Amino acid sequence: MVIKVAISGALGRMGGTVGRIVNEAQDLALVGGIDVKKGNLFGTEVVPATEIDAFLKEKKPDVLIDFSVAAAAVENIKAAARNNVALVVGTTGFSPVQRKEIESAVEGSVPAVISSNFSVGVNIFWKLVGEAARQLGDYDIEVTEAHHRYKKDAPSGTAKTILEILDHELGEREKVYGRVGATERKDEIGVHVIRGGDIVGDHSVLFAGNFECIEVSHRAYDRAVFAQGALRAARWIVGREPRIYTMQDVLGL
């Protein structure tokens, strides 16, 4: 079975990477894309987001992979649900209201894998962070993330997932975003954001105790790692029961 793939955010960095890998795969077929303007992606048409419903009706993709921006992604997800197209969503930066809109659109309509990071390594990293938190809950904790200069949201979606994992394991703690002035620690988690150059994605969690520190970290060297994970999710999601899944479901973690 050849899976027909459409990409929203097709002309962006991640969209282009996903498109290239789809174009090279034997079991996937790129049928086109959606972006803010018309264009071309590896010989397939990219249409403006305003034309997404007509595009989905004509091309009939099996799955729509979304790496766009939050506001656009919400509308893309709604359109996919209206047209019975499965979803893989890697866009981050959704507000609580937008998350509720997404849940309302997807539940009972189409299957969707939604994750702040599709890297297999990052999903293992999240598991390790949770285990470390269970064992080292009395240590001081600092979270650091770094991305390229064009990253639109901060902290990253991956860092926000780290914080959710820590809160789940330890109970909710105050988050301190950067420090200036008086810095004596309380029962808090420090969060530090770096933006510069072409950094693909670095994340680390430092557990600092008396006389020792343990650091759990992940570094991505190429966007292909996220694209490969998204396509693994695309292969997995087609034909599933309509509801929201995570990359942990895809990997059986």
Short mmCIF file of C-alpha atoms in Angstrom, two decimals:
data_model
loop_
_atom_site.label_atom_id
_atom_site.label_comp_id
_atom_site.label_asym_id
_atom_site.label_seq_id
_atom_site.Cartn_x
_atom_site.Cartn_y
_atom_site.Cartn_z
CA MET A 1 0.00 0.00 0.00
CA VAL A 2 1.30 3.42 -0.99
CA ILE A 3 0.32 6.13 1.49
CA LYS A 4 -0.58 9.48 -0.06
CA VAL A 5 0.95 12.36 1.91
CA ALA A 6 0.18 16.08 1.89
CA ILE A 7 2.25 18.61 3.85
CA SER A 8 1.11 21.86 5.43
CA GLY A 9 3.89 24.35 6.02
CA ALA A 10 5.25 22.80 2.85
CA LEU A 11 7.59 25.64 1.93
CA GLY A 12 9.20 25.88 5.38
CA ARG A 13 12.35 24.18 6.64
CA MET A 14 10.61 21.15 8.10
CA GLY A 15 8.08 20.94 5.28
CA GLY A 16 10.87 20.78 2.73
CA THR A 17 12.73 18.12 4.69
CA VAL A 18 9.61 15.98 5.04
CA GLY A 19 8.84 16.44 1.34
CA ARG A 20 12.32 15.32 0.29
CA ILE A 21 12.14 12.13 2.35
CA VAL A 22 8.59 11.34 1.18
CA ASN A 23 9.74 11.84 -2.41
CA GLU A 24 12.51 9.28 -1.91
CA ALA A 25 10.36 6.64 -0.19
CA GLN A 26 8.92 3.64 -2.01
CA ASP A 27 5.81 3.33 0.16
CA LEU A 28 4.88 7.04 0.26
CA ALA A 29 3.58 9.40 -2.44
CA LEU A 30 3.74 13.18 -2.15
CA VAL A 31 0.49 14.64 -3.51
CA GLY A 32 1.15 18.31 -2.73
CA GLY A 33 1.22 20.88 0.01
CA ILE A 34 -0.33 23.87 1.72
CA ASP A 35 1.38 27.10 2.75
CA VAL A 36 0.70 30.83 2.91
CA LYS A 37 1.33 31.16 -0.83
CA LYS A 38 1.46 29.08 -3.98
CA GLY A 39 4.61 27.21 -4.87
CA ASN A 40 6.13 23.91 -5.86
CA LEU A 41 7.53 21.08 -3.74
CA PHE A 42 9.44 18.38 -5.60
CA GLY A 43 7.18 18.69 -8.62
CA THR A 44 3.91 18.83 -6.69
CA GLU A 45 1.63 21.84 -6.28
CA VAL A 46 1.61 23.91 -3.09
CA VAL A 47 -1.61 25.89 -2.64
CA PRO A 48 -2.50 28.73 -0.26
CA ALA A 49 -4.07 27.70 3.04
CA THR A 50 -7.31 29.40 1.98
CA GLU A 51 -7.73 26.64 -0.62
CA ILE A 52 -7.11 23.71 1.71
CA ASP A 53 -10.61 22.20 1.55
CA ALA A 54 -10.64 22.12 -2.25
CA PHE A 55 -7.10 20.76 -2.23
CA LEU A 56 -7.95 17.90 0.16
CA LYS A 57 -11.09 17.02 -1.81
CA GLU A 58 -9.13 16.88 -5.07
CA LYS A 59 -5.91 15.18 -3.93
CA LYS A 60 -7.50 12.86 -1.33
CA PRO A 61 -4.36 12.34 0.77
CA ASP A 62 -4.34 9.57 3.36
CA VAL A 63 -2.50 11.78 5.84
CA LEU A 64 -1.72 15.47 6.29
CA ILE A 65 1.58 16.26 8.01
CA ASP A 66 1.56 19.70 9.62
CA PHE A 67 4.72 21.65 10.45
CA SER A 68 3.38 25.20 10.21
CA VAL A 69 2.55 27.74 12.93
CA ALA A 70 -0.05 27.41 15.67
CA ALA A 71 -2.85 29.60 14.25
CA ALA A 72 -2.56 28.06 10.76
CA ALA A 73 -2.25 24.54 12.13
CA VAL A 74 -5.56 24.81 13.99
CA GLU A 75 -7.37 25.63 10.74
CA ASN A 76 -5.46 22.93 8.84
CA ILE A 77 -6.44 20.36 11.46
CA LYS A 78 -10.11 21.39 11.24
CA ALA A 79 -9.99 21.08 7.45
CA ALA A 80 -8.40 17.62 7.63
CA ALA A 81 -11.09 16.50 10.08
CA ARG A 82 -13.84 17.82 7.76
CA ASN A 83 -12.33 15.86 4.88
CA ASN A 84 -11.58 12.63 6.76
CA VAL A 85 -7.79 12.92 6.41
CA ALA A 86 -5.55 11.45 9.13
CA LEU A 87 -3.12 13.84 10.79
CA VAL A 88 0.47 14.04 11.99
CA VAL A 89 1.01 17.37 13.78
CA GLY A 90 4.47 18.59 14.78
CA THR A 91 3.58 22.27 15.11
CA THR A 92 4.13 23.73 18.59
CA GLY A 93 3.14 26.88 20.48
CA PHE A 94 -0.59 26.14 20.83
CA SER A 95 -2.48 28.10 23.47
CA PRO A 96 -4.87 26.24 25.84
CA VAL A 97 -7.81 27.56 23.79
CA GLN A 98 -6.25 26.29 20.56
CA ARG A 99 -5.62 22.88 22.12
CA LYS A 100 -9.29 22.61 22.99
CA GLU A 101 -10.24 23.56 19.42
CA ILE A 102 -7.94 20.81 18.12
CA GLU A 103 -9.36 18.21 20.49
CA SER A 104 -12.91 19.14 19.53
CA ALA A 105 -12.11 18.87 15.81
CA VAL A 106 -10.23 15.56 15.99
CA GLU A 107 -12.00 13.43 18.60
CA GLY A 108 -14.37 11.01 16.92
CA SER A 109 -13.52 12.34 13.44
CA VAL A 110 -10.00 11.32 12.39
CA PRO A 111 -6.92 9.67 13.89
CA ALA A 112 -4.14 12.13 14.71
CA VAL A 113 -0.63 11.85 16.12
CA ILE A 114 0.19 15.14 17.86
CA SER A 115 3.62 15.60 19.41
CA SER A 116 5.95 18.44 20.30
CA ASN A 117 8.84 16.32 18.99
CA PHE A 118 8.87 13.35 16.58
CA SER A 119 12.48 12.33 17.17
CA VAL A 120 12.71 8.76 18.45
CA GLY A 121 15.67 9.85 20.58
CA VAL A 122 13.74 12.72 22.18
CA ASN A 123 10.89 10.40 23.11
CA ILE A 124 13.38 8.09 24.85
CA PHE A 125 14.96 11.19 26.43
CA TRP A 126 11.55 12.16 27.89
CA LYS A 127 11.28 8.70 29.46
CA LEU A 128 14.74 9.07 31.00
CA VAL A 129 13.86 12.53 32.37
CA GLY A 130 10.79 11.08 34.06
CA GLU A 131 12.78 8.24 35.60
CA ALA A 132 15.50 10.63 36.80
CA ALA A 133 12.88 12.92 38.35
CA ARG A 134 11.36 10.01 40.27
CA GLN A 135 14.75 9.13 41.73
CA LEU A 136 16.18 12.64 42.17
CA GLY A 137 13.20 14.71 43.23
CA ASP A 138 15.13 16.41 46.02
CA TYR A 139 17.83 17.70 43.64
CA ASP A 140 17.78 21.19 42.11
CA ILE A 141 16.55 21.08 38.52
CA GLU A 142 17.46 23.32 35.57
CA VAL A 143 16.12 22.95 32.01
CA THR A 144 18.00 24.42 29.05
CA GLU A 145 17.01 24.46 25.37
CA ALA A 146 18.61 25.95 22.27
CA HIS A 147 17.30 26.47 18.73
CA HIS A 148 18.07 28.43 15.58
CA ARG A 149 17.49 32.18 15.34
CA TYR A 150 14.19 31.79 13.43
CA LYS A 151 12.40 29.65 16.03
CA LYS A 152 9.03 31.33 16.64
CA ASP A 153 8.10 30.08 20.12
CA ALA A 154 9.96 29.98 23.43
CA PRO A 155 10.38 27.82 25.38
CA SER A 156 10.22 25.14 22.71
CA GLY A 157 7.41 22.63 22.65
CA THR A 158 9.91 19.95 23.62
CA ALA A 159 10.98 21.98 26.68
CA LYS A 160 7.34 22.48 27.66
CA THR A 161 6.86 18.71 27.49
CA ILE A 162 9.91 18.30 29.76
CA LEU A 163 8.28 20.65 32.27
CA GLU A 164 5.00 18.73 32.07
CA ILE A 165 6.89 15.49 32.80
CA LEU A 166 8.66 17.06 35.79
CA ASP A 167 5.38 18.43 37.16
CA HIS A 168 3.75 15.02 36.72
CA GLU A 169 6.54 13.28 38.65
CA LEU A 170 7.24 15.90 41.31
CA GLY A 171 4.12 17.99 41.64
CA GLU A 172 3.86 21.45 40.13
CA ARG A 173 6.78 23.71 40.98
CA GLU A 174 7.38 27.37 40.24
CA LYS A 175 9.19 27.96 36.92
CA VAL A 176 11.85 30.68 36.79
CA TYR A 177 12.57 31.75 33.21
CA GLY A 178 16.14 33.02 33.22
CA ARG A 179 17.57 34.80 36.21
CA VAL A 180 18.64 38.33 37.01
CA GLY A 181 19.24 40.05 40.32
CA ALA A 182 18.80 38.02 43.51
CA THR A 183 19.05 34.33 42.59
CA GLU A 184 18.87 32.35 45.82
CA ARG A 185 17.04 29.14 44.96
CA LYS A 186 13.67 28.16 46.27
CA ASP A 187 11.69 25.03 45.37
CA GLU A 188 11.69 25.93 41.67
CA ILE A 189 12.73 24.79 38.21
CA GLY A 190 14.97 27.09 36.20
CA VAL A 191 14.25 27.36 32.47
CA HIS A 192 16.78 28.82 30.06
CA VAL A 193 16.29 29.54 26.35
CA ILE A 194 19.02 30.07 23.73
CA ARG A 195 18.34 31.29 20.18
CA GLY A 196 21.10 31.60 17.62
CA GLY A 197 22.66 30.47 14.37
CA ASP A 198 21.30 27.31 12.81
CA ILE A 199 21.02 25.17 15.97
CA VAL A 200 18.61 22.37 15.10
CA GLY A 201 17.54 21.52 18.65
CA ASP A 202 19.37 20.95 21.95
CA HIS A 203 17.65 20.08 25.23
CA SER A 204 19.10 19.22 28.63
CA VAL A 205 17.88 18.70 32.18
CA LEU A 206 20.36 19.18 35.01
CA PHE A 207 19.74 17.50 38.36
CA ALA A 208 22.13 19.15 40.84
CA GLY A 209 22.64 17.74 44.32
CA ASN A 210 25.31 18.19 46.94
CA PHE A 211 28.62 16.80 45.65
CA GLU A 212 27.25 15.58 42.31
CA CYS A 213 25.28 16.56 39.19
CA ILE A 214 23.48 14.40 36.66
CA GLU A 215 22.60 15.78 33.24
CA VAL A 216 20.21 14.15 30.75
CA SER A 217 20.45 15.66 27.29
CA HIS A 218 19.54 15.28 23.63
CA ARG A 219 21.06 17.03 20.64
CA ALA A 220 19.67 16.93 17.09
CA TYR A 221 22.12 17.48 14.24
CA ASP A 222 19.70 17.44 11.30
CA ARG A 223 15.98 18.13 10.84
CA ALA A 224 15.77 14.78 9.06
CA VAL A 225 15.53 13.10 12.48
CA PHE A 226 12.19 14.87 13.09
CA ALA A 227 10.99 14.22 9.54
CA GLN A 228 11.81 10.51 9.75
CA GLY A 229 9.88 10.27 13.00
CA ALA A 230 6.90 12.12 11.53
CA LEU A 231 6.83 9.71 8.59
CA ARG A 232 7.03 6.77 10.95
CA ALA A 233 3.96 8.23 12.62
CA ALA A 234 2.27 8.74 9.23
CA ARG A 235 2.75 5.09 8.33
CA TRP A 236 1.35 4.06 11.72
CA ILE A 237 -1.68 6.37 11.97
CA VAL A 238 -3.52 5.55 8.74
CA GLY A 239 -6.51 3.36 9.52
CA ARG A 240 -6.40 3.84 13.31
CA GLU A 241 -9.41 4.60 15.46
CA PRO A 242 -10.33 8.32 15.35
CA ARG A 243 -8.71 10.02 18.37
CA ILE A 244 -5.53 11.81 19.40
CA TYR A 245 -2.36 9.72 19.81
CA THR A 246 1.18 10.65 20.85
CA MET A 247 4.55 9.61 19.49
CA GLN A 248 4.85 7.45 22.61
CA ASP A 249 1.89 5.44 21.25
CA VAL A 250 3.61 5.09 17.87
CA LEU A 251 6.78 3.78 19.52
CA GLY A 252 4.97 1.61 22.07
CA LEU A 253 6.66 3.34 25.00
#
